């Protein structure tokens, strides 16, 4: 998988030397609690990207020319959650300090614990986290595992401003861990467009790390995910919000997680690749 390029871009745009962007693949799903298979997400994501047009109409750009270098983060998808998180942190931090724009594709959402640790060490008190998900992921421990995907935002919530978008499923105990005013439930989002401005205003003024679980989208357009929930965001609502975020804040990295490929349904694979490319297009929009 590490010999492939994103979207089959020319080799000259996929070397580390020529790339501003690093794409870290994390094929890991040992923490998943319902449907397993998201460890196959990065490979499905890459395969689908080969069929995507490289000209982005909205931004009038071809962002692949900034260069996208791909690297695998783990060699063994059966390692312990703690070791996986440490490996993700280590490799993310390496490329951060090489001044690359670091992006990650999972895998289950627990990979974000490692990446957020790395970004936190570099950006410290100036960092905020934008978490887009159907689930709050604020459990301190789940089924005896503090590194579960259900705990992916707990540690971050204790260290940084954490703005959560699209939430529509949570355990009652997680209410104790939300940051007041920073959670935007899906039933509230549908009532008013003011949520976009309010959410961005609640982010720190400097640096934002973005974590997107595919299930933030409605399963009618993104069914292939581990824990789908009805009533999610539409594609253009998501795009409208994300473009505003990139315009008004400095997004310093992101991850996309919880793609669970289904051999009978490949549209979510393609959606994930398109989402990734749109985020890069917004990041480098001139």
Tab-separated table of C-alpha atoms in Angstrom, residues 4-6 9-19 64 67-70:
chain	number	residue	atom	x	y	z
A	4	UNK	CA	0.757	3.585	-4.208
A	5	UNK	CA	0.104	7.263	-4.724
A	6	UNK	CA	-2.990	9.178	-3.769
A	9	UNK	CA	-0.927	11.327	-9.124
A	10	UNK	CA	2.361	11.528	-11.058
A	11	UNK	CA	5.368	10.237	-9.152
A	12	UNK	CA	7.014	13.666	-9.116
A	13	UNK	CA	4.192	14.889	-6.855
A	14	UNK	CA	4.425	11.963	-4.456
A	15	UNK	CA	8.008	12.048	-3.157
A	16	UNK	CA	8.737	13.298	0.335
A	17	UNK	CA	11.106	15.955	-0.973
A	18	UNK	CA	8.527	17.419	-3.351
A	19	UNK	CA	5.501	17.113	-1.048
A	64	UNK	CA	-2.236	17.561	-5.751
A	67	UNK	CA	2.660	17.081	-3.394
A	68	UNK	CA	1.190	14.257	-1.314
A	69	UNK	CA	3.579	11.742	0.243
A	70	UNK	CA	2.085	8.520	1.630
